[in-house]
C-alpha cells in the first residue's frame, strides 16, 4: 500500500488546492443528499435526536477533546463514505443529544479538515468542506465523493458505509471493490476449463432458440453458427478460444461435484418446513428458465375487471417482477464466492437472495436512480445478446411498477454486506387501484414516479416535495416539479391546499374526484358507518338477507373488511345470522332486533 506523503503541505499545487475558499452556499445547491441534510436539520429543530436522522449518506459528528482525535474520527468516516456511495459528514452536531442542544459547533477551519483527511488517507482523499451556521453556531459540512479507487487510512484500515454503520472491509471486499472501480471484469477472464467443445449441448440449443427471438440484426445468423461462432458472438470465449468465467457459468457442463448455482425452497407457510427443495447446478442459461417455470407453477391468480371491460388474472406475485428479480440476481450476483442464489417461496412472500453486496455506489436508497452499472460486464452483455436483460437496466423499475399498479407494497431490497435480498409480499391486489391506474393516460400508467406518489398519498392526506423526494429518490426540486405537473395537467390528479398554495413548497393532496374514484383504497377515506348501515338496511328490506360476498361487492372491500363490517353490525343488533353455516363468505344474515320496523 502506498503511504501518503507527509511533506505534501510544502507542495505548491497541494497548498493551492487547500487554500481555495470554502463553498458557503453548499446547502442551497439542491442535490438529493443535500436535500436530505436540510430535511434532517428541520427535524432536529423539532426535537429529534441526530442519530435517528443519520442514513447511508449522512453522518453527524461532535468535535473530540483534541483536534488530532477529531481529525482521526473524520478520516475514518470519510474513508467509510468514499468506499460506498459517498455522503456528508456534519461536524459540530452531537448525534446523541435531542433537538437543537445537539448543535455544539466547531472552531476548526475547512482548510485544516481537508488537509488532515488528505494526509491521513491512502491514496489521498480530497473532500469539500463548507462552513454553515446552524442555530447561531458554525458547523462544517464535509462532502465526501464516491471514490474512484479504494481508500484506506494511513494505518491500513479499510471500511465502508452500510446503512448507518461503518463496517470493516475484508480482503475479499477490498479486492472486489478495487476490481469494480478499476473496471476489471472477472467474468471476462479464462475459466481454465476448456473451450466450445466443453459447452453443454442443451444450453447451446436454448441459446439458439433465444437468439431467434431477438430482433437485432445478426442474431439469427449467430443462432445458425457453429458452437464456437455462437460463443464468440456472445463474447464468452477468450482470444485463445477458451471459455471465460461467464461462458462457464452460462454453458459449462453440469457435474455432480459442482456446487448448486441456485437453491429453491417452497413452504406451505412462511415459518413451516420446506415441502420442496431443488438444487440446480445446470448452466445458468437453463437454470433461469427452469426456475421461473417452477415458481410460476406455484402462483395463484385473482381475476380483476378493468373499466374497459377486460378481465386480468393477477398473480399473487407478478411474474414480470419475479423474472426481473431473478435475472438481476443472476447477472449481478457475485459468482466468485461459490455460494448459490437462494429462492425462498411461500404463499405469503417470495425472496431472492444473491451472493455479494450491491454493485459499488448502488444502495437501496438510490437504486431507482443510480446509473446502470454491471458488476460483470461480459456476463451481463451475454445475457443482453440473448434478449434476457436490457442495456438500460430497467429491472428494478419494472419490479416496483408491477407491484404498485395493483396497489401492492413495492419489493423490499436489503443489502446485508455479503448478500442482497429482494422480497415480495403477497398482498391481495387492490381492485380500486388497478382500475384507477388502468384509466390513467398511457404515459402515466408506466410512470414510476406517478405510481410512487399515488402510493404515498393513499396513506397520507397531503405531502410536500420534502416528503416525496426520498420516496422517489430524487431531489426536492425534482419532486416539486413533478407535484406541480400532476396538479397542472389535464387529468389533475393533485391539487395544492388553499392555505399553502402561495408557498414555495405547497402541500399537495389528491383531488376530490380522485379520492371518490379510489374510495376505500385510500386509508383515510372510508364510507361513513352510518352510510354503510343505511345501504345494508335498504338491501335487507329488498332481499331479506345479506352475506359477506354481497358486502364486498357493495363497498368494494376485501373479504376481511367485509367480515369486520358484518361483525360490527351483528354486535349492534342490526344483523343476526340466519343460516346454519358458521363460517365462509356465504353465511347469510337477516334483520336484527335493532333494525327499524316499517309501520303498517
Coordinates of C-alpha atoms in Angstrom, one line a residue:
X1 CA 0.0 0.0 0.0
X2 CA 1.3 3.4 -0.9
X3 CA 1.7 5.7 2.1
X4 CA 0.6 9.3 1.8
X5 CA 3.5 11.8 1.7
X6 CA 3.7 13.7 5.0
X7 CA 5.6 16.6 3.3
X8 CA 2.8 17.3 0.8
X9 CA 2.0 20.6 2.7
X10 CA 5.1 22.0 1.1
X11 CA 3.9 21.2 -2.4
X12 CA 2.6 24.4 -4.1
X13 CA -0.1 22.6 -6.0
X14 CA -1.2 20.9 -2.9
X15 CA -1.2 24.2 -0.9
X16 CA -3.2 25.9 -3.7
X17 CA -5.8 23.1 -3.5
X18 CA -6.4 23.5 0.2
X19 CA -6.3 27.3 0.2
X20 CA -9.4 27.5 -2.1
X21 CA -12.3 29.3 -0.3
X22 CA -15.0 27.1 1.1
X23 CA -18.3 26.6 -0.6
X24 CA -20.6 28.8 1.6
X25 CA -23.7 28.1 -0.4
X26 CA -23.5 24.3 0.0
X27 CA -26.9 23.7 1.4
X28 CA -28.7 25.6 -1.4
X29 CA -27.3 23.6 -4.3
X30 CA -30.2 21.1 -4.5
X31 CA -28.8 17.6 -4.8
X32 CA -30.7 14.7 -3.2
X33 CA -28.0 14.2 -0.5
X34 CA -28.0 18.0 0.4
X35 CA -31.8 18.0 0.5
X36 CA -31.6 15.1 2.9
X37 CA -29.4 17.3 5.2
X38 CA -31.8 20.2 5.0
X39 CA -34.7 17.9 5.9
X40 CA -32.7 16.4 8.8
X41 CA -31.9 19.9 10.2
X42 CA -35.6 20.7 10.1
X43 CA -36.3 17.5 12.1
X44 CA -33.6 18.4 14.5
X45 CA -35.3 21.7 15.3
X46 CA -38.4 19.7 16.2
X47 CA -36.6 17.8 18.9
X48 CA -35.3 14.7 17.0
X49 CA -32.0 13.2 18.0
X50 CA -29.5 13.4 15.2
X51 CA -28.6 9.8 15.4
X52 CA -32.2 8.9 14.2
X53 CA -31.6 11.2 11.2
X54 CA -28.4 9.6 10.0
X55 CA -28.5 7.5 6.9
X56 CA -26.5 5.7 4.3
X57 CA -25.2 9.2 3.1
X58 CA -25.4 11.4 6.2
X59 CA -23.5 11.3 9.5
X60 CA -23.2 13.8 12.4
X61 CA -20.1 14.2 14.4
X62 CA -19.2 16.2 17.5
X63 CA -15.6 17.5 17.9
X64 CA -13.5 15.4 20.1
X65 CA -11.3 16.6 23.0
X66 CA -8.4 17.3 20.8
X67 CA -8.0 18.3 17.1
X68 CA -5.9 15.2 16.5
X69 CA -8.6 12.9 17.7
X70 CA -11.2 14.8 15.7
X71 CA -9.1 14.5 12.5
X72 CA -8.8 10.8 13.1
X73 CA -12.5 10.3 13.5
X74 CA -13.3 12.4 10.4
X75 CA -10.7 10.4 8.4
X76 CA -12.4 7.1 9.4
X77 CA -15.8 8.5 8.4
X78 CA -14.5 9.9 5.1
X79 CA -12.9 6.6 4.1
X80 CA -16.2 4.8 5.0
X81 CA -18.2 7.1 2.7
X82 CA -15.7 7.1 -0.1
X83 CA -15.7 3.3 -0.3
X84 CA -19.5 3.3 -0.5
X85 CA -21.7 5.8 -2.4
X86 CA -20.2 9.0 -0.9
X87 CA -22.1 11.2 1.6
X88 CA -22.0 14.1 4.0
X89 CA -20.3 14.4 7.4
X90 CA -21.6 17.3 9.6
X91 CA -19.0 18.3 12.2
X92 CA -20.4 20.2 15.2
X93 CA -23.5 18.2 16.0
X94 CA -23.6 15.6 18.7
X95 CA -25.6 12.6 17.5
X96 CA -27.0 11.5 20.9
X97 CA -28.5 14.8 22.1
X98 CA -32.1 15.7 21.3
X99 CA -33.1 18.8 19.5
X100 CA -31.1 22.0 18.9
X101 CA -29.0 21.4 22.0
X102 CA -27.1 18.9 19.8
X103 CA -25.6 21.7 17.8
X104 CA -22.2 22.4 19.5
X105 CA -20.4 24.0 16.6
X106 CA -16.6 23.8 15.9
X107 CA -13.7 26.2 15.7
X108 CA -11.8 24.0 13.2
X109 CA -11.3 25.5 9.8
X110 CA -12.3 24.0 6.4
X111 CA -8.7 24.0 5.1
X112 CA -7.5 22.2 8.3
X113 CA -10.1 19.5 7.8
X114 CA -9.4 19.0 4.1
X115 CA -5.6 18.8 4.7
X116 CA -6.0 16.4 7.6
X117 CA -8.2 14.0 5.7
X118 CA -5.9 14.1 2.6
X119 CA -2.8 13.4 4.6
X120 CA -4.3 10.6 6.6
X121 CA -5.7 8.6 3.7
X122 CA -4.2 6.4 1.1
X123 CA -4.5 7.3 -1.7
X124 CA -5.1 10.9 -0.6
X125 CA -8.8 11.6 -0.4
X126 CA -9.8 15.2 -1.3
X127 CA -13.1 16.4 0.2
X128 CA -15.1 19.6 0.0
X129 CA -15.7 21.4 3.3
X130 CA -18.3 24.2 3.7
X131 CA -19.0 26.4 6.6
X132 CA -22.6 26.7 7.6
X133 CA -24.3 28.5 10.5
X134 CA -26.9 26.3 12.4
X135 CA -28.7 27.7 15.4
X136 CA -26.1 30.5 15.6
X137 CA -23.1 28.2 15.7
X138 CA -20.6 27.3 12.9
X139 CA -20.7 23.8 11.7
X140 CA -18.7 22.2 8.9
X141 CA -20.4 20.2 6.2
X142 CA -17.9 17.7 4.6
X143 CA -18.8 16.4 1.2
X144 CA -17.2 13.0 0.5
X145 CA -17.4 11.9 -3.1
X146 CA -17.9 8.3 -4.1
X147 CA -14.3 7.1 -4.7
X148 CA -12.7 6.2 -8.0
X149 CA -10.3 4.0 -6.0
X150 CA -10.4 2.0 -2.8
X151 CA -9.4 4.2 0.1
X152 CA -7.8 3.3 3.4
X153 CA -6.4 5.2 6.4
X154 CA -2.7 5.8 6.7
X155 CA -2.7 3.0 9.3
X156 CA -4.2 0.5 6.8
X157 CA -7.8 0.4 7.9
X158 CA -10.4 -0.1 5.3
X159 CA -14.2 0.4 5.9
X160 CA -17.4 1.2 4.1
X161 CA -20.8 2.6 4.9
X162 CA -23.6 0.1 5.3
X163 CA -26.9 1.8 6.3
X164 CA -25.8 3.9 9.3
X165 CA -22.7 1.9 10.2
X166 CA -19.1 2.0 9.2
X167 CA -18.1 -1.7 8.9
X168 CA -14.6 -3.0 8.4
X169 CA -13.9 -4.4 4.9
X170 CA -12.5 -7.9 4.4
X171 CA -9.7 -8.7 2.0
X172 CA -12.3 -10.0 -0.4
X173 CA -14.4 -6.8 0.0
X174 CA -11.3 -4.7 -0.9
X175 CA -10.4 -6.9 -3.8
X176 CA -14.0 -6.9 -5.2
X177 CA -14.3 -3.1 -4.9
X178 CA -10.9 -2.5 -6.4
X179 CA -11.8 -4.6 -9.5
X180 CA -15.1 -2.8 -9.9
X181 CA -13.6 0.6 -9.7
X182 CA -10.7 -0.3 -12.0
X183 CA -13.2 -1.7 -14.5
X184 CA -11.6 -5.1 -14.3
X185 CA -14.0 -7.9 -15.3
X186 CA -13.6 -11.3 -13.6
X187 CA -16.3 -12.8 -15.9
X188 CA -14.2 -12.0 -19.0
X189 CA -11.2 -14.0 -17.7
X190 CA -10.4 -17.5 -18.8
X191 CA -12.1 -20.2 -16.7
X192 CA -9.2 -22.5 -17.5
X193 CA -11.7 -25.4 -18.1
X194 CA -11.9 -25.9 -21.9
X195 CA -13.5 -24.3 -24.9
X196 CA -16.5 -24.6 -27.1
X197 CA -16.3 -28.4 -27.2
X198 CA -17.0 -28.4 -23.5
X199 CA -20.2 -26.4 -23.7
X200 CA -23.4 -28.1 -22.7
X201 CA -25.4 -29.1 -25.8
X202 CA -28.8 -28.4 -24.2
X203 CA -27.6 -24.9 -23.1
X204 CA -26.4 -24.2 -26.6
X205 CA -29.7 -25.2 -28.0
X206 CA -31.5 -23.0 -25.6
X207 CA -29.3 -20.0 -26.6
X208 CA -30.1 -20.6 -30.2
X209 CA -33.8 -20.5 -29.6
X210 CA -33.4 -17.3 -27.6
X211 CA -31.4 -15.7 -30.3
X212 CA -34.1 -16.5 -32.9
X213 CA -36.5 -14.3 -30.9
X214 CA -34.1 -11.4 -30.8
X215 CA -34.9 -8.7 -33.4
X216 CA -31.4 -7.3 -33.7
X217 CA -29.5 -7.8 -36.9
X218 CA -27.2 -10.7 -36.9
X219 CA -28.9 -12.6 -34.1
X220 CA -30.5 -15.2 -36.4
X221 CA -27.1 -15.7 -38.2
X222 CA -25.4 -16.2 -34.8
X223 CA -28.1 -18.8 -33.9
X224 CA -27.2 -20.8 -37.0
X225 CA -23.5 -20.7 -36.5
X226 CA -21.2 -23.3 -35.0
X227 CA -20.8 -23.6 -31.3
X228 CA -17.5 -21.7 -31.5
X229 CA -19.1 -18.9 -33.6
X230 CA -22.1 -18.7 -31.2
X231 CA -19.9 -18.5 -28.1
X232 CA -17.6 -16.0 -29.7
X233 CA -20.5 -13.8 -30.8
X234 CA -21.8 -13.8 -27.2
X235 CA -18.3 -12.8 -26.0
X236 CA -17.8 -15.8 -23.7
X237 CA -14.7 -17.2 -25.4
X238 CA -11.2 -15.8 -24.9
X239 CA -8.9 -14.9 -27.9
X240 CA -7.4 -18.4 -27.4
X241 CA -10.9 -20.0 -27.7
X242 CA -11.2 -20.9 -24.0
X243 CA -14.4 -20.4 -22.1
X244 CA -14.4 -17.3 -20.0
X245 CA -15.8 -17.4 -16.4
X246 CA -19.1 -16.0 -17.9
X247 CA -19.0 -18.8 -20.5
X248 CA -18.5 -21.5 -17.9
X249 CA -21.3 -20.2 -15.8
X250 CA -23.7 -20.0 -18.7
X251 CA -22.7 -23.1 -20.7
X252 CA -20.3 -25.2 -18.7
X253 CA -21.2 -28.9 -18.4
X254 CA -23.1 -30.0 -15.3
X255 CA -21.1 -32.1 -12.9
X256 CA -22.3 -34.0 -9.8
X257 CA -19.3 -32.4 -8.0
X258 CA -20.4 -28.9 -8.8
X259 CA -21.9 -26.8 -6.1
X260 CA -25.5 -25.7 -6.9
X261 CA -25.9 -22.4 -8.6
X262 CA -29.4 -21.9 -7.4
X263 CA -31.3 -23.4 -4.5
X264 CA -35.1 -23.2 -4.5
X265 CA -37.3 -23.9 -1.4
X266 CA -41.0 -23.9 -1.2
X267 CA -43.0 -23.8 2.1
X268 CA -46.7 -24.1 2.6
X269 CA -46.4 -21.5 5.4
X270 CA -43.7 -18.8 5.8
X271 CA -42.5 -20.4 9.0
X272 CA -43.0 -24.0 8.1
X273 CA -40.8 -26.8 6.9
X274 CA -39.8 -26.8 3.2
X275 CA -42.0 -29.2 1.2
X276 CA -40.0 -28.9 -1.9
X277 CA -36.2 -28.3 -2.2
X278 CA -34.4 -28.1 -5.6
X279 CA -30.7 -27.7 -6.0
X280 CA -29.8 -26.6 -9.6
X281 CA -26.3 -26.9 -10.9
X282 CA -27.1 -26.7 -14.6
X283 CA -25.7 -23.9 -16.8
X284 CA -27.3 -20.6 -16.0
X285 CA -28.9 -20.3 -19.4
X286 CA -31.0 -23.4 -18.4
X287 CA -31.4 -22.5 -14.7
X288 CA -33.1 -19.2 -15.4
X289 CA -36.0 -20.8 -17.5
X290 CA -36.3 -23.9 -15.3
X291 CA -36.5 -21.9 -12.1
X292 CA -39.1 -19.5 -13.5
X293 CA -41.3 -22.3 -14.6
X294 CA -41.1 -23.9 -11.2
X295 CA -42.1 -20.6 -9.5
X296 CA -44.8 -19.8 -11.9
X297 CA -46.4 -23.2 -11.5
X298 CA -47.0 -22.3 -7.8
X299 CA -48.5 -18.9 -8.3
X300 CA -52.2 -18.3 -7.7
X301 CA -54.3 -15.8 -9.6
X302 CA -57.1 -13.3 -8.8
X303 CA -59.5 -12.0 -11.5
X304 CA -59.6 -8.2 -11.8
X305 CA -62.2 -6.4 -14.1
X306 CA -60.9 -3.2 -15.6
X307 CA -63.0 -0.2 -16.7
X308 CA -62.9 -1.0 -20.4
X309 CA -64.5 -4.4 -19.7
X310 CA -61.4 -6.6 -20.0
X311 CA -60.5 -9.0 -17.2
X312 CA -57.0 -9.6 -15.9
X313 CA -55.7 -12.6 -14.0
X314 CA -53.4 -11.1 -11.4
X315 CA -50.9 -13.4 -9.7
X316 CA -50.1 -13.2 -6.0
X317 CA -46.5 -12.3 -7.2
X318 CA -46.3 -10.5 -10.5
X319 CA -44.4 -12.8 -12.9
X320 CA -42.7 -9.9 -14.7
X321 CA -41.4 -8.6 -11.4
X322 CA -40.2 -12.0 -10.4
X323 CA -38.4 -12.6 -13.7
X324 CA -36.6 -9.3 -13.3
X325 CA -35.6 -10.0 -9.8
X326 CA -34.2 -13.5 -10.8
X327 CA -32.3 -12.1 -13.7
X328 CA -30.8 -9.3 -11.6
X329 CA -29.6 -11.9 -9.1
X330 CA -28.1 -14.0 -11.9
X331 CA -26.2 -11.2 -13.8
X332 CA -25.3 -9.0 -10.8
X333 CA -24.6 -11.6 -8.0
X334 CA -21.0 -12.2 -7.1
X335 CA -20.4 -15.8 -8.5
X336 CA -16.8 -15.7 -7.3
X337 CA -18.0 -16.6 -3.8
X338 CA -19.2 -20.0 -4.9
X339 CA -22.4 -19.5 -2.9
X340 CA -25.7 -20.2 -4.7
X341 CA -28.6 -17.8 -5.4
X342 CA -31.3 -18.7 -2.8
X343 CA -35.0 -18.5 -3.6
X344 CA -37.5 -18.9 -0.7
X345 CA -41.1 -19.2 -1.8
X346 CA -44.3 -19.4 0.3
X347 CA -47.9 -18.2 -0.2
X348 CA -47.1 -15.1 1.9
X349 CA -43.8 -14.0 0.5
X350 CA -41.1 -14.8 -2.1
X351 CA -37.4 -13.8 -1.5
X352 CA -34.5 -14.0 -4.0
X353 CA -31.1 -13.7 -2.3
X354 CA -27.9 -13.3 -4.4
X355 CA -24.3 -13.6 -3.1
X356 CA -22.2 -10.4 -2.7
X357 CA -23.2 -6.8 -2.0
X358 CA -24.8 -4.4 -4.4
X359 CA -22.5 -3.1 -7.1
X360 CA -20.2 -0.3 -5.8
X361 CA -22.1 3.0 -5.4
X362 CA -25.6 1.5 -5.5
X363 CA -27.6 1.4 -2.3
X364 CA -31.3 0.6 -1.5
X365 CA -31.7 4.4 -1.1
X366 CA -30.5 5.3 -4.7
X367 CA -31.2 2.1 -6.6
X368 CA -34.0 3.6 -8.6
X369 CA -31.9 6.4 -10.0
X370 CA -28.3 5.3 -9.9
X371 CA -26.9 4.9 -13.4
X372 CA -26.8 1.3 -14.5
X373 CA -23.6 -0.4 -13.6
X374 CA -22.9 -4.1 -14.2
X375 CA -20.5 -6.0 -11.8
X376 CA -19.6 -8.4 -14.6
X377 CA -19.9 -6.7 -18.0
X378 CA -19.1 -9.8 -20.0
X379 CA -21.7 -11.9 -18.2
X380 CA -24.3 -9.1 -18.5
X381 CA -23.6 -8.5 -22.2
X382 CA -24.0 -12.2 -23.0
X383 CA -27.4 -12.2 -21.3
X384 CA -28.3 -9.0 -23.1
X385 CA -27.4 -10.5 -26.5
X386 CA -29.8 -13.4 -25.7
X387 CA -32.6 -10.9 -25.1
X388 CA -32.9 -11.7 -21.4
X389 CA -31.8 -8.3 -19.9
X390 CA -31.7 -4.8 -21.2
X391 CA -28.7 -2.4 -21.6
X392 CA -30.5 0.4 -19.8
X393 CA -31.2 -1.6 -16.7
X394 CA -35.0 -1.3 -16.3
X395 CA -35.3 -4.3 -13.9
X396 CA -35.7 -2.6 -10.6
X397 CA -38.2 0.0 -12.1
X398 CA -40.2 -2.9 -13.5
X399 CA -40.4 -4.7 -10.2
X400 CA -41.7 -1.6 -8.5
X401 CA -44.1 -0.7 -11.3
X402 CA -45.7 -4.2 -11.4
X403 CA -46.4 -4.2 -7.7
X404 CA -47.6 -0.6 -7.4
X405 CA -50.0 -0.7 -10.4
X406 CA -52.1 -3.1 -8.4
X407 CA -51.9 -1.3 -5.1
X408 CA -49.3 -3.6 -3.6
X409 CA -46.2 -2.9 -1.4
X410 CA -43.1 -2.4 -3.5
X411 CA -40.4 -5.1 -3.2
X412 CA -38.1 -4.7 -0.2
X413 CA -34.4 -4.6 -1.1
X414 CA -31.8 -5.2 1.6
X415 CA -28.0 -5.2 1.3
X416 CA -26.6 -7.3 4.1
X417 CA -22.9 -6.7 3.2
X418 CA -22.3 -10.1 1.7
X419 CA -25.7 -10.7 0.1
X420 CA -28.6 -8.8 -1.5
X421 CA -32.2 -9.9 -1.0
X422 CA -35.3 -8.8 -2.9
X423 CA -38.5 -9.8 -1.1
X424 CA -42.0 -9.6 -2.4
X425 CA -45.1 -9.7 -0.2
X426 CA -48.2 -11.5 -1.5
X427 CA -50.7 -8.6 -0.9
X428 CA -54.1 -9.1 -2.3
X429 CA -54.4 -6.9 -5.5
X430 CA -56.4 -3.7 -4.8
X431 CA -59.1 -3.6 -7.4
X432 CA -59.7 0.1 -7.0
X433 CA -56.1 0.9 -7.6
X434 CA -55.9 -1.4 -10.6
X435 CA -58.9 0.2 -12.2
X436 CA -57.7 3.7 -11.4
X437 CA -54.2 3.1 -12.9
X438 CA -55.7 1.5 -16.0
X439 CA -57.8 4.6 -16.5
X440 CA -54.7 7.0 -16.4
X441 CA -53.2 8.3 -19.7
X442 CA -50.8 5.6 -21.1
X443 CA -47.7 7.7 -20.3
X444 CA -48.7 7.9 -16.6
X445 CA -49.7 4.3 -16.3
X446 CA -46.0 3.4 -16.7
X447 CA -44.5 6.4 -14.9
X448 CA -42.9 5.0 -11.7
X449 CA -42.8 8.5 -10.1
X450 CA -46.6 8.9 -10.5
X451 CA -47.3 5.4 -9.1
X452 CA -45.0 6.1 -6.1
X453 CA -46.8 9.4 -5.4
X454 CA -50.2 7.8 -5.6
X455 CA -49.0 5.1 -3.3
X456 CA -47.7 7.7 -0.8
X457 CA -50.9 9.7 -0.9
X458 CA -53.0 6.6 -0.2
X459 CA -51.6 6.7 3.3
X460 CA -51.1 10.4 3.8
X461 CA -53.6 13.2 3.3
X462 CA -51.1 15.6 1.9
X463 CA -47.4 15.8 1.1
X464 CA -44.8 18.4 0.2
X465 CA -41.8 17.9 -2.1
X466 CA -39.7 17.3 1.1
X467 CA -41.9 14.3 1.9
X468 CA -41.8 13.0 -1.6
X469 CA -38.1 13.3 -2.6
X470 CA -36.7 10.3 -0.6
X471 CA -39.7 8.2 -1.7
X472 CA -39.0 8.7 -5.4
X473 CA -35.2 9.0 -4.8
X474 CA -34.9 12.4 -6.5
X475 CA -34.0 15.9 -5.3
X476 CA -36.5 18.2 -3.6
X477 CA -36.5 20.4 -6.7
X478 CA -37.3 17.4 -9.0
X479 CA -40.1 16.3 -6.6
X480 CA -41.6 19.8 -6.6
X481 CA -41.6 19.9 -10.4
X482 CA -43.4 16.6 -10.5
X483 CA -46.0 17.6 -8.0
X484 CA -46.7 20.8 -9.9
X485 CA -47.1 18.9 -13.1
X486 CA -49.5 16.4 -11.6
X487 CA -51.6 19.4 -10.3
X488 CA -51.5 21.3 -13.6
X489 CA -52.0 18.7 -16.3
X490 CA -55.3 17.8 -17.9
X491 CA -56.0 14.9 -15.6
X492 CA -55.3 17.0 -12.5
X493 CA -54.5 14.1 -10.1
X494 CA -53.4 16.5 -7.3
X495 CA -54.2 20.0 -6.0
X496 CA -52.3 22.3 -3.6
X497 CA -54.2 23.0 -0.4
X498 CA -55.6 26.6 -0.3
X499 CA -53.6 27.6 2.8
X500 CA -50.3 26.6 1.3
X501 CA -50.8 27.5 -2.4
X502 CA -48.6 30.6 -2.2
X503 CA -45.6 28.8 -0.6
X504 CA -42.5 27.7 -2.4
X505 CA -43.3 24.1 -1.5
X506 CA -47.1 23.8 -1.1
X507 CA -48.9 20.9 0.4
X508 CA -50.4 18.7 -2.3
X509 CA -53.3 16.3 -1.9
X510 CA -55.4 14.0 -4.1
X511 CA -58.3 15.9 -5.8
X512 CA -61.8 15.1 -4.6
X513 CA -62.7 13.3 -7.9
X514 CA -59.6 11.1 -7.5
X515 CA -60.5 10.4 -3.8
X516 CA -64.0 9.4 -4.9
X517 CA -62.7 7.1 -7.6
X518 CA -60.2 5.4 -5.2
X519 CA -62.7 5.2 -2.4
X520 CA -61.7 2.6 0.3
X521 CA -58.2 2.1 -1.4
X522 CA -57.3 5.3 0.5
X523 CA -56.6 4.7 4.1
X524 CA -58.2 7.9 5.4
X525 CA -61.2 7.9 3.0
X526 CA -63.8 5.4 4.3
X527 CA -67.5 5.3 3.8
X528 CA -69.2 6.6 7.0
X529 CA -70.6 3.8 9.1
X530 CA -74.0 5.4 9.0
X531 CA -74.0 5.4 5.2
X532 CA -72.9 1.7 5.2
X533 CA -75.7 0.9 7.7
X534 CA -78.3 2.7 5.6
X535 CA -77.3 0.8 2.4
X536 CA -77.3 -2.6 4.2
X537 CA -80.8 -1.9 5.8
X538 CA -82.1 -1.0 2.4
X539 CA -80.7 -4.2 0.9
X540 CA -82.3 -6.2 3.8
X541 CA -85.7 -4.6 3.1
X542 CA -85.5 -5.6 -0.6
X543 CA -83.8 -9.0 -0.4
X544 CA -84.4 -10.2 3.1
X545 CA -80.8 -11.1 3.8
X546 CA -77.1 -10.4 3.0
X547 CA -73.8 -12.3 3.1
X548 CA -70.1 -11.5 3.0
X549 CA -69.7 -11.6 -0.8
X550 CA -72.6 -9.1 -1.2
X551 CA -70.9 -6.7 1.3
X552 CA -67.6 -7.0 -0.7
X553 CA -69.4 -6.0 -3.9
X554 CA -71.5 -3.2 -2.3
X555 CA -68.5 -1.4 -0.8
X556 CA -65.6 -2.7 -2.9
X557 CA -63.8 -4.1 0.1
X558 CA -61.9 -7.4 0.6
X559 CA -63.3 -10.4 2.4
X560 CA -61.6 -9.4 5.7
X561 CA -63.0 -5.9 5.7
X562 CA -66.5 -7.3 4.8
X563 CA -66.3 -9.7 7.8
X564 CA -65.4 -6.8 10.1
X565 CA -68.4 -4.8 8.8
X566 CA -70.7 -7.8 9.4
X567 CA -69.3 -8.4 12.9
X568 CA -69.9 -4.8 13.9
X569 CA -73.5 -4.8 12.7
X570 CA -74.2 -8.2 14.4
X571 CA -72.8 -6.7 17.7
X572 CA -75.1 -3.7 17.4
X573 CA -78.1 -5.9 16.7
X574 CA -78.6 -4.6 13.1
X575 CA -77.9 -8.1 11.8
X576 CA -78.4 -11.6 13.0
X577 CA -77.1 -14.8 11.5
X578 CA -79.9 -16.8 9.8
X579 CA -78.0 -19.8 8.2
X580 CA -76.7 -22.9 9.9
X581 CA -73.3 -22.4 8.3
X582 CA -70.9 -20.9 10.8
X583 CA -68.1 -19.7 8.5
X584 CA -67.4 -18.6 5.0
X585 CA -68.4 -15.9 2.6
X586 CA -71.9 -17.4 2.0
X587 CA -73.1 -17.3 5.6
X588 CA -76.4 -15.3 5.5
X589 CA -77.6 -12.6 7.8
X590 CA -81.0 -11.2 8.3
X591 CA -82.5 -8.2 10.1
X592 CA -81.7 -8.0 13.8
X593 CA -83.8 -6.5 16.6
X594 CA -82.2 -3.0 16.2
X595 CA -83.4 -2.7 12.6
X596 CA -86.3 -0.1 12.4
X597 CA -89.6 -1.8 11.6
X598 CA -91.8 -0.3 9.0
X599 CA -95.2 0.9 10.3
X600 CA -98.2 -0.9 8.8

